[in-house]
Amino acid sequence: MTTTDPANAGWFSEADPDDPESAAEAVRDGSADEPRDWPALAVEAGFADDEDEYYDALKEATTAATRAAVTEREAADDRQLVHAVRAMDDCERTANELAERLAEWGGTVDPDVGTGIDYARELAARDGNGADLPGDGGDRIRSLAERVADLADEAEDLREFVERQTPTVAPNLAALAGPVLAARLISLAGGLEELAKKPSGTVQVLGAEDALFAHLRGHAPSPKHGVIYVHDAVRGTRPEDRGSAARAVAGKLSIAARVDHYSGERKPELDAELEERIETIRARADGDDAATGGEGDD
Amino acid sequence: MTDALPDGVERRRFDGAERLATRGEPVYGEPTDREWRAWNPDRSKLGAMLELGMDVGLAGGDEETVLYLGAASGTTVSHVADFAGPTYAVEFAARPTRDLLSAAESRPRLFPLLADARKPETYAHVVEADVDAVVQDVATRGQARVALENRRFLADDGRLLLAVKARSEDVTRDPEDVFADVREELAEGYEILEQERLEPHHADHLGIVARPLEG
Ligand SMILES: C[S@@+](CC[C@H](N)C(=O)[O-])C[C@H]1O[C@@H](n2cnc3c(N)ncnc32)[C@H](O)[C@@H]1O
């Protein structure tokens, strides 16, 4: 029995027994609909003298293939995410800045001037070669509006990419923090491994570096939170309990980052634990309402 | 219930307590006694199934072939490779696979594969047909589907040894309801021979021994 259909052949049919690289490549890139008795077929095809020799070659090929794939994936995944979320932030910030400039400029000639990205989009969509904007600047204003609208579109596409990608890089962190905040934390730390190695007190203030340095120089209170401020559990908690909420969120996010880095397994129980902590913290507000007063946090 | 263990798996004393053990290089800091290393059922669903006396149908020995799905860092599959023959370990997360590679280093018939168990065609050109056992511990949604997709690798008289994690399917539902659904879906391709909850070793997990239906 020989096989001629390369789409359903064993890995060894594409591999040169004396070239480990070609073997590893065949393991990584090959496929077949159904398994077959590969050891016997490989011996039959003369790839190996006997099954022992076949298994030795298979061991070498799978090890090399898997090592290469792991290295590639690890490097690719979180680096890609870091760049994507930074590019997203840059696009958003730049689009907003330019939109402001556009509205200022547009206001000098456009009786219907609006504000922000919405105005840029609306202006870019108007018919007629900027004919309805008087003056020499009309064409330039419209052209600028188009750039701003494009930039805003790009930011949205990048956000979608980040939302899709983060759960595969860091499934637990993405579930607990939401994919965009998770990506931002990874980016601020410089990578998932770096984030996993940070103490939760550092995670709590990531993104608040300016405030932290001001505090260290002695002329500001210590920041209670960095970018995790945007997490619902922090933002949605009354101000006097926000420090506790930020600490609880940072604690759980640190654990999630460690699980993602060291095991990669999704642990839904983390979600429930965080929810419980936040409920307990928020329950203080009810207690205080009843008793009035109450000690502030920190 | 059975007391029979596969060849190469023994109950031995470690620090005064009787424990399952296999012969091989230690992988996860488990206690050792000369060439033997303890197999911790609290960290291994297959270990728990053996500890609970389930009849997993493994004989052990160089001729026995195993496809292991969800190998993670290699805790369990390293024990399997210690007592069985050619063992194919599939794991789709990159980071634990790095540790799996280390565990596989000293085991010449343990083949690591970075692949998605939901896409068997991406490794069917490597994994041989008619394996004696498919061991599955993927802890992800759609566990019955994964088992059905991988039936193609199993010999007619082979065994599926499946650990179902209820919370991976749905955190909010009663585990027994989740298990019932999994059993129903599994019946499309398997006959269940034995099943047992894996407490106290693993909360809300069901261990299943099944054989493939013909056709
Ligand atoms: C509970 S852990 C396995 C522990 C391991 N069996 C042991 O006892 O040493 C589940 C593993 O399945 C992996 N996994 C989840 N879905 C998978 C899939 N579709 N294909 C391959 N592996 C998957 C996860 O990445 C995780 O490492």
GROMACS .gro file of N, CA, C and O in nm, chain B residues 107-207:
model
  404
  405ARG      N    1   1.271   1.136   2.773
  405ARG     CA    2   1.177   1.028   2.740
  405ARG      C    3   1.171   1.009   2.589
  405ARG      O    4   1.101   1.082   2.519
  406PRO      N    5   1.246   0.910   2.539
  406PRO     CA    6   1.269   0.898   2.395
  406PRO      C    7   1.143   0.867   2.313
  406PRO      O    8   1.142   0.889   2.192
  407ARG      N    9   1.036   0.818   2.379
  407ARG     CA   10   0.914   0.787   2.302
  407ARG      C   11   0.799   0.878   2.340
  407ARG      O   12   0.683   0.843   2.325
  408LEU      N   13   0.831   0.995   2.392
  408LEU     CA   14   0.729   1.097   2.420
  408LEU      C   15   0.745   1.207   2.315
  408LEU      O   16   0.848   1.273   2.307
  409PHE      N   17   0.641   1.221   2.230
  409PHE     CA   18   0.650   1.314   2.117
  409PHE      C   19   0.565   1.437   2.142
  409PHE      O   20   0.441   1.428   2.142
  410PRO      N   21   0.626   1.554   2.165
  410PRO     CA   22   0.550   1.676   2.192
  410PRO      C   23   0.498   1.740   2.063
  410PRO      O   24   0.571   1.748   1.964
  411LEU      N   25   0.373   1.785   2.066
  411LEU     CA   26   0.316   1.850   1.948
  411LEU      C   27   0.240   1.974   1.990
  411LEU      O   28   0.151   1.967   2.075
  412LEU      N   29   0.275   2.089   1.933
  412LEU     CA   30   0.201   2.212   1.959
  412LEU      C   31   0.088   2.217   1.858
  412LEU      O   32   0.109   2.251   1.742
  413ALA      N   33  -0.031   2.179   1.901
  413ALA     CA   34  -0.144   2.172   1.806
  413ALA      C   35  -0.275   2.186   1.883
  413ALA      O   36  -0.279   2.173   2.005
  414ASP      N   37  -0.380   2.214   1.808
  414ASP     CA   38  -0.514   2.231   1.864
  414ASP      C   39  -0.590   2.099   1.852
  414ASP      O   40  -0.611   2.051   1.741
  415ALA      N   41  -0.632   2.045   1.966
  415ALA     CA   42  -0.700   1.915   1.966
  415ALA      C   43  -0.834   1.919   1.892
  415ALA      O   44  -0.891   1.815   1.862
  416ARG      N   45  -0.883   2.038   1.863
  416ARG     CA   46  -1.007   2.047   1.785
  416ARG      C   47  -0.979   2.034   1.636
  416ARG      O   48  -1.072   2.032   1.556
  417LYS      N   49  -0.850   2.029   1.599
  417LYS     CA   50  -0.813   2.018   1.457
  417LYS      C   51  -0.722   1.898   1.435
  417LYS      O   52  -0.602   1.914   1.407
  418PRO      N   53  -0.778   1.778   1.447
  418PRO     CA   54  -0.694   1.657   1.438
  418PRO      C   55  -0.622   1.644   1.304
  418PRO      O   56  -0.517   1.581   1.297
  419GLU      N   57  -0.676   1.708   1.199
  419GLU     CA   58  -0.607   1.693   1.070
  419GLU      C   59  -0.472   1.762   1.071
  419GLU      O   60  -0.387   1.732   0.987
  420THR      N   61  -0.447   1.851   1.169
  420THR     CA   62  -0.316   1.916   1.175
  420THR      C   63  -0.210   1.828   1.241
  420THR      O   64  -0.093   1.865   1.247
  421TYR      N   65  -0.250   1.712   1.296
  421TYR     CA   66  -0.148   1.621   1.349
  421TYR      C   67  -0.170   1.476   1.307
  421TYR      O   68  -0.095   1.388   1.347
  422ALA      N   69  -0.272   1.451   1.223
  422ALA     CA   70  -0.297   1.313   1.179
  422ALA      C   71  -0.187   1.263   1.085
  422ALA      O   72  -0.175   1.144   1.062
  423HIS      N   73  -0.104   1.355   1.032
  423HIS     CA   74   0.008   1.309   0.948
  423HIS      C   75   0.127   1.268   1.034
  423HIS      O   76   0.228   1.223   0.982
  424VAL      N   77   0.115   1.286   1.168
  424VAL     CA   78   0.224   1.251   1.259
  424VAL      C   79   0.182   1.139   1.355
  424VAL      O   80   0.256   1.044   1.379
  425VAL      N   81   0.061   1.152   1.409
  425VAL     CA   82   0.013   1.055   1.507
  425VAL      C   83  -0.036   0.931   1.433
  425VAL      O   84  -0.114   0.941   1.338
  426GLU      N   85   0.008   0.814   1.476
  426GLU     CA   86  -0.028   0.691   1.407
  426GLU      C   87  -0.173   0.649   1.436
  426GLU      O   88  -0.232   0.691   1.536
  427ALA      N   89  -0.226   0.566   1.348
  427ALA     CA   90  -0.363   0.515   1.364
  427ALA      C   91  -0.366   0.405   1.471
  427ALA      O   92  -0.262   0.350   1.507
  428ASP      N   93  -0.486   0.377   1.519
  428ASP     CA   94  -0.509   0.263   1.609
  428ASP      C   95  -0.432   0.269   1.740
  428ASP      O   96  -0.374   0.170   1.784
  429VAL      N   97  -0.429   0.386   1.802
  429VAL     CA   98  -0.364   0.393   1.933
  429VAL      C   99  -0.451   0.319   2.036
  429VAL      O  100  -0.572   0.305   2.019
  430ASP      N  101  -0.386   0.271   2.142
  430ASP     CA  102  -0.457   0.193   2.242
  430ASP      C  103  -0.539   0.281   2.335
  430ASP      O  104  -0.638   0.236   2.391
  431ALA      N  105  -0.496   0.404   2.352
  431ALA     CA  106  -0.572   0.493   2.440
  431ALA      C  107  -0.560   0.638   2.394
  431ALA      O  108  -0.455   0.682   2.350
  432VAL      N  109  -0.674   0.708   2.403
  432VAL     CA  110  -0.673   0.854   2.392
  432VAL      C  111  -0.702   0.906   2.532
  432VAL      O  112  -0.808   0.875   2.588
  433VAL      N  113  -0.607   0.978   2.589
  433VAL     CA  114  -0.628   1.039   2.720
  433VAL      C  115  -0.657   1.187   2.694
  433VAL      O  116  -0.582   1.252   2.622
  434GLN      N  117  -0.766   1.236   2.751
  434GLN     CA  118  -0.804   1.374   2.723
  434GLN      C  119  -0.828   1.453   2.850
  434GLN      O  120  -0.907   1.414   2.935
  435ASP      N  121  -0.759   1.567   2.862
  435ASP     CA  122  -0.774   1.657   2.977
  435ASP      C  123  -0.754   1.799   2.926
  435ASP      O  124  -0.653   1.862   2.954
  436VAL      N  125  -0.849   1.849   2.846
  436VAL     CA  126  -0.827   1.978   2.783
  436VAL      C  127  -0.889   2.096   2.858
  436VAL      O  128  -0.855   2.211   2.830
  437ALA      N  129  -0.978   2.071   2.950
  437ALA     CA  130  -1.034   2.179   3.031
  437ALA      C  131  -1.070   2.300   2.946
  437ALA      O  132  -1.026   2.411   2.970
  438THR      N  133  -1.150   2.278   2.845
  438THR     CA  134  -1.193   2.388   2.760
  438THR      C  135  -1.336   2.357   2.718
  438THR      O  136  -1.383   2.245   2.730
  439ARG      N  137  -1.407   2.459   2.669
  439ARG     CA  138  -1.544   2.435   2.627
  439ARG      C  139  -1.546   2.335   2.509
  439ARG      O  140  -1.456   2.336   2.427
  440GLY      N  141  -1.648   2.250   2.504
  440GLY     CA  142  -1.660   2.156   2.393
  440GLY      C  143  -1.576   2.030   2.411
  440GLY      O  144  -1.520   1.978   2.316
  441GLN      N  145  -1.570   1.982   2.536
  441GLN     CA  146  -1.484   1.866   2.564
  441GLN      C  147  -1.534   1.739   2.495
  441GLN      O  148  -1.454   1.657   2.447
  442ALA      N  149  -1.668   1.722   2.484
  442ALA     CA  150  -1.721   1.603   2.416
  442ALA      C  151  -1.685   1.608   2.268
  442ALA      O  152  -1.647   1.507   2.207
  443ARG      N  153  -1.693   1.726   2.210
  443ARG     CA  154  -1.662   1.743   2.068
  443ARG      C  155  -1.516   1.704   2.040
  443ARG      O  156  -1.486   1.634   1.944
  444VAL      N  157  -1.427   1.746   2.127
  444VAL     CA  158  -1.284   1.712   2.110
  444VAL      C  159  -1.268   1.559   2.112
  444VAL      O  160  -1.197   1.502   2.028
  445ALA      N  161  -1.337   1.492   2.204
  445ALA     CA  162  -1.326   1.347   2.213
  445ALA      C  163  -1.378   1.282   2.085
  445ALA      O  164  -1.318   1.187   2.032
  446LEU      N  165  -1.489   1.334   2.032
  446LEU     CA  166  -1.546   1.276   1.910
  446LEU      C  167  -1.454   1.297   1.790
  446LEU      O  168  -1.433   1.208   1.709
  447GLU      N  169  -1.397   1.418   1.783
  447GLU     CA  170  -1.307   1.449   1.671
  447GLU      C  171  -1.184   1.358   1.669
  447GLU      O  172  -1.126   1.333   1.564
  448ASN      N  173  -1.143   1.314   1.787
  448ASN     CA  174  -1.019   1.237   1.796
  448ASN      C  175  -1.042   1.086   1.801
  448ASN      O  176  -0.948   1.009   1.816
  449ARG      N  177  -1.168   1.046   1.781
  449ARG     CA  178  -1.199   0.903   1.781
  449ARG      C  179  -1.126   0.833   1.667
  449ARG      O  180  -1.093   0.716   1.674
  450ARG      N  181  -1.100   0.908   1.559
  450ARG     CA  182  -1.036   0.849   1.441
  450ARG      C  183  -0.899   0.787   1.471
  450ARG      O  184  -0.851   0.707   1.394
  451PHE      N  185  -0.837   0.827   1.583
  451PHE     CA  186  -0.704   0.774   1.615
  451PHE      C  187  -0.711   0.642   1.691
  451PHE      O  188  -0.612   0.571   1.703
  452LEU      N  189  -0.829   0.612   1.745
  452LEU     CA  190  -0.841   0.504   1.842
  452LEU      C  191  -0.862   0.368   1.775
  452LEU      O  192  -0.940   0.356   1.681
  453ALA      N  193  -0.791   0.266   1.824
  453ALA     CA  194  -0.815   0.129   1.779
  453ALA      C  195  -0.956   0.087   1.818
  453ALA      O  196  -1.014   0.141   1.912
  454ASP      N  197  -1.011  -0.010   1.745
  454ASP     CA  198  -1.149  -0.054   1.774
  454ASP      C  199  -1.166  -0.098   1.919
  454ASP      O  200  -1.270  -0.074   1.980
  455ASP      N  201  -1.061  -0.162   1.973
  455ASP     CA  202  -1.072  -0.206   2.113
  455ASP      C  203  -0.996  -0.112   2.206
  455ASP      O  204  -0.959  -0.149   2.316
  456GLY      N  205  -0.971   0.011   2.158
  456GLY     CA  206  -0.898   0.109   2.240
  456GLY      C  207  -0.991   0.176   2.341
  456GLY      O  208  -1.111   0.152   2.344
  457ARG      N  209  -0.932   0.260   2.424
  457ARG     CA  210  -1.009   0.326   2.529
  457ARG      C  211  -0.991   0.478   2.525
  457ARG      O  212  -0.880   0.527   2.506
  458LEU      N  213  -1.103   0.546   2.545
  458LEU     CA  214  -1.098   0.690   2.570
  458LEU      C  215  -1.097   0.709   2.721
  458LEU      O  216  -1.187   0.659   2.790
  459LEU      N  217  -0.997   0.779   2.773
  459LEU     CA  218  -0.991   0.810   2.916
  459LEU      C  219  -1.004   0.960   2.928
  459LEU      O  220  -0.913   1.036   2.899
  460LEU      N  221  -1.124   1.002   2.967
  460LEU     CA  222  -1.161   1.143   2.956
  460LEU      C  223  -1.185   1.204   3.093
  460LEU      O  224  -1.258   1.147   3.175
  461ALA      N  225  -1.124   1.318   3.116
  461ALA     CA  226  -1.156   1.397   3.236
  461ALA      C  227  -1.237   1.517   3.191
  461ALA      O  228  -1.190   1.597   3.111
  462VAL      N  229  -1.360   1.529   3.241
  462VAL     CA  230  -1.445   1.642   3.205
  462VAL      C  231  -1.445   1.742   3.319
  462VAL      O  232  -1.475   1.708   3.432
  463LYS      N  233  -1.411   1.866   3.287
  463LYS     CA  234  -1.416   1.973   3.388
  463LYS      C  235  -1.544   2.051   3.367
  463LYS      O  236  -1.563   2.116   3.264
  464ALA      N  237  -1.633   2.045   3.465
  464ALA     CA  238  -1.765   2.107   3.450
  464ALA      C  239  -1.753   2.256   3.427
  464ALA      O  240  -1.819   2.314   3.341
  465ARG      N  241  -1.665   2.321   3.503
  465ARG     CA  242  -1.657   2.467   3.495
  465ARG      C  243  -1.606   2.518   3.361
  465ARG      O  244  -1.627   2.633   3.327
  466SER      N  245  -1.538   2.432   3.288
  466SER     CA  246  -1.491   2.476   3.157
  466SER      C  247  -1.606   2.487   3.058
  466SER      O  248  -1.600   2.562   2.961
  467GLU      N  249  -1.712   2.409   3.081
  467GLU     CA  250  -1.827   2.416   2.990
  467GLU      C  251  -1.916   2.534   3.029
  467GLU      O  252  -1.964   2.606   2.943
  468ASP      N  253  -1.940   2.548   3.157
  468ASP     CA  254  -2.030   2.654   3.204
  468ASP      C  255  -2.014   2.668   3.355
  468ASP      O  256  -2.048   2.578   3.430
  469VAL      N  257  -1.959   2.783   3.398
  469VAL     CA  258  -1.932   2.803   3.542
  469VAL      C  259  -2.060   2.807   3.622
  469VAL      O  260  -2.060   2.776   3.740
  470THR      N  261  -2.168   2.851   3.559
  470THR     CA  262  -2.287   2.880   3.637
  470THR      C  263  -2.378   2.759   3.655
  470THR      O  264  -2.461   2.756   3.744
  471ARG      N  265  -2.361   2.655   3.571
  471ARG     CA  266  -2.455   2.542   3.579
  471ARG      C  267  -2.411   2.438   3.681
  471ARG      O  268  -2.294   2.424   3.714
  472ASP      N  269  -2.509   2.361   3.726
  472ASP     CA  270  -2.482   2.249   3.813
  472ASP      C  271  -2.394   2.148   3.738
  472ASP      O  272  -2.428   2.106   3.627
  473PRO      N  273  -2.280   2.109   3.799
  473PRO     CA  274  -2.190   2.017   3.729
  473PRO      C  275  -2.260   1.891   3.678
  473PRO      O  276  -2.232   1.845   3.568
  474GLU      N  277  -2.355   1.839   3.756
  474GLU     CA  278  -2.422   1.715   3.712
  474GLU      C  279  -2.497   1.738   3.580
  474GLU      O  280  -2.504   1.649   3.496
  475ASP      N  281  -2.555   1.855   3.563
  475ASP     CA  282  -2.624   1.885   3.436
  475ASP      C  283  -2.524   1.892   3.322
  475ASP      O  284  -2.550   1.845   3.211
  476VAL      N  285  -2.408   1.954   3.350
  476VAL     CA  286  -2.304   1.962   3.247
  476VAL      C  287  -2.260   1.822   3.208
  476VAL      O  288  -2.250   1.789   3.089
  477PHE      N  289  -2.236   1.737   3.308
  477PHE     CA  290  -2.190   1.601   3.280
  477PHE      C  291  -2.293   1.524   3.197
  477PHE      O  292  -2.259   1.448   3.107
  478ALA      N  293  -2.420   1.544   3.229
  478ALA     CA  294  -2.526   1.474   3.155
  478ALA      C  295  -2.521   1.512   3.007
  478ALA      O  296  -2.532   1.427   2.918
  479ASP      N  297  -2.503   1.642   2.980
  479ASP     CA  298  -2.494   1.688   2.841
  479ASP      C  299  -2.372   1.628   2.771
  479ASP      O  300  -2.379   1.588   2.655
  480VAL      N  301  -2.261   1.626   2.842
  480VAL     CA  302  -2.139   1.572   2.783
  480VAL      C  303  -2.159   1.423   2.749
  480VAL      O  304  -2.123   1.378   2.640
  481ARG      N  305  -2.219   1.348   2.842
  481ARG     CA  306  -2.243   1.205   2.817
  481ARG      C  307  -2.332   1.186   2.696
  481ARG      O  308  -2.308   1.099   2.612
  482GLU      N  309  -2.435   1.272   2.685
  482GLU     CA  310  -2.527   1.258   2.573
  482GLU      C  311  -2.456   1.282   2.440
  482GLU      O  312  -2.470   1.206   2.345
  483GLU      N  313  -2.374   1.387   2.436
  483GLU     CA  314  -2.303   1.417   2.312
  483GLU      C  315  -2.200   1.309   2.280
  483GLU      O  316  -2.184   1.268   2.165
  484LEU      N  317  -2.136   1.260   2.384
  484LEU     CA  318  -2.033   1.158   2.368
  484LEU      C  319  -2.092   1.030   2.306
  484LEU      O  320  -2.024   0.958   2.232
  485ALA      N  321  -2.219   1.004   2.336
  485ALA     CA  322  -2.285   0.881   2.289
  485ALA      C  323  -2.292   0.874   2.137
  485ALA      O  324  -2.312   0.767   2.081
  486GLU      N  325  -2.271   0.987   2.069
  486GLU     CA  326  -2.265   0.984   1.922
  486GLU      C  327  -2.154   0.893   1.872
  486GLU      O  328  -2.163   0.839   1.761
  487GLY      N  329  -2.050   0.878   1.951
  487GLY     CA  330  -1.935   0.801   1.901
  487GLY      C  331  -1.874   0.704   2.000
  487GLY      O  332  -1.782   0.630   1.964
  488TYR      N  333  -1.924   0.705   2.123
  488TYR     CA  334  -1.861   0.621   2.224
  488TYR      C  335  -1.965   0.550   2.310
  488TYR      O  336  -2.076   0.600   2.330
  489GLU      N  337  -1.924   0.436   2.363
  489GLU     CA  338  -2.003   0.371   2.467
  489GLU      C  339  -1.928   0.390   2.599
  489GLU      O  340  -1.810   0.356   2.610
  490ILE      N  341  -1.997   0.446   2.698
  490ILE     CA  342  -1.932   0.471   2.827
  490ILE      C  343  -1.930   0.342   2.908
  490ILE      O  344  -2.033   0.277   2.926
  491LEU      N  345  -1.811   0.305   2.954
  491LEU     CA  346  -1.797   0.181   3.030
  491LEU      C  347  -1.798   0.206   3.180
  491LEU      O  348  -1.844   0.125   3.258
  492GLU      N  349  -1.744   0.320   3.219
  492GLU     CA  350  -1.734   0.350   3.362
  492GLU      C  351  -1.723   0.501   3.378
  492GLU      O  352  -1.664   0.569   3.293
  493GLN      N  353  -1.778   0.554   3.484
  493GLN     CA  354  -1.763   0.696   3.511
  493GLN      C  355  -1.765   0.719   3.661
  493GLN      O  356  -1.833   0.650   3.734
  494GLU      N  357  -1.688   0.818   3.703
  494GLU     CA  358  -1.679   0.845   3.845
  494GLU      C  359  -1.635   0.990   3.867
  494GLU      O  360  -1.551   1.040   3.794
  495ARG      N  361  -1.695   1.054   3.966
  495ARG     CA  362  -1.648   1.188   4.004
  495ARG      C  363  -1.508   1.176   4.062
  495ARG      O  364  -1.476   1.078   4.129
  496LEU      N  365  -1.423   1.275   4.036
  496LEU     CA  366  -1.283   1.264   4.076
  496LEU      C  367  -1.253   1.327   4.211
  496LEU      O  368  -1.137   1.343   4.250
  497GLU      N  369  -1.358   1.365   4.287
  497GLU     CA  370  -1.337   1.409   4.424
  497GLU      C  371  -1.275   1.293   4.503
  497GLU      O  372  -1.306   1.178   4.476
  498PRO      N  373  -1.193   1.316   4.603
  498PRO     CA  374  -1.152   1.447   4.654
  498PRO      C  375  -1.033   1.507   4.579
  498PRO      O  376  -0.986   1.613   4.616
  499HIS      N  377  -0.987   1.440   4.474
  499HIS     CA  378  -0.865   1.489   4.409
  499HIS      C  379  -0.889   1.612   4.322
  499HIS      O  380  -0.806   1.702   4.315
  500HIS      N  381  -1.005   1.612   4.253
  500HIS     CA  382  -1.036   1.724   4.163
  500HIS      C  383  -1.184   1.757   4.177
  500HIS      O  384  -1.269   1.673   4.150
  501ALA      N  385  -1.214   1.881   4.217
  501ALA     CA  386  -1.353   1.920   4.237
  501ALA      C  387  -1.424   1.937   4.102
  501ALA      O  388  -1.364   1.989   4.007
  502ASP      N  389  -1.548   1.894   4.097
  502ASP     CA  390  -1.632   1.915   3.979
  502ASP      C  391  -1.572   1.861   3.850
  502ASP      O  392  -1.586   1.920   3.742
  503HIS      N  393  -1.504   1.747   3.861
  503HIS     CA  394  -1.453   1.677   3.743
  503HIS      C  395  -1.516   1.538   3.739
  503HIS      O  396  -1.537   1.475   3.841
  504LEU      N  397  -1.544   1.493   3.615
  504LEU     CA  398  -1.594   1.357   3.597
  504LEU      C  399  -1.491   1.278   3.517
  504LEU      O  400  -1.445   1.324   3.412
  505GLY      N  401  -1.454   1.161   3.567
  505GLY     CA  402  -1.367   1.071   3.493
  505GLY      C  403  -1.452   0.973   3.415
  505GLY      O  404  -1.547   0.918   3.468
   0.00000   0.00000   0.00000
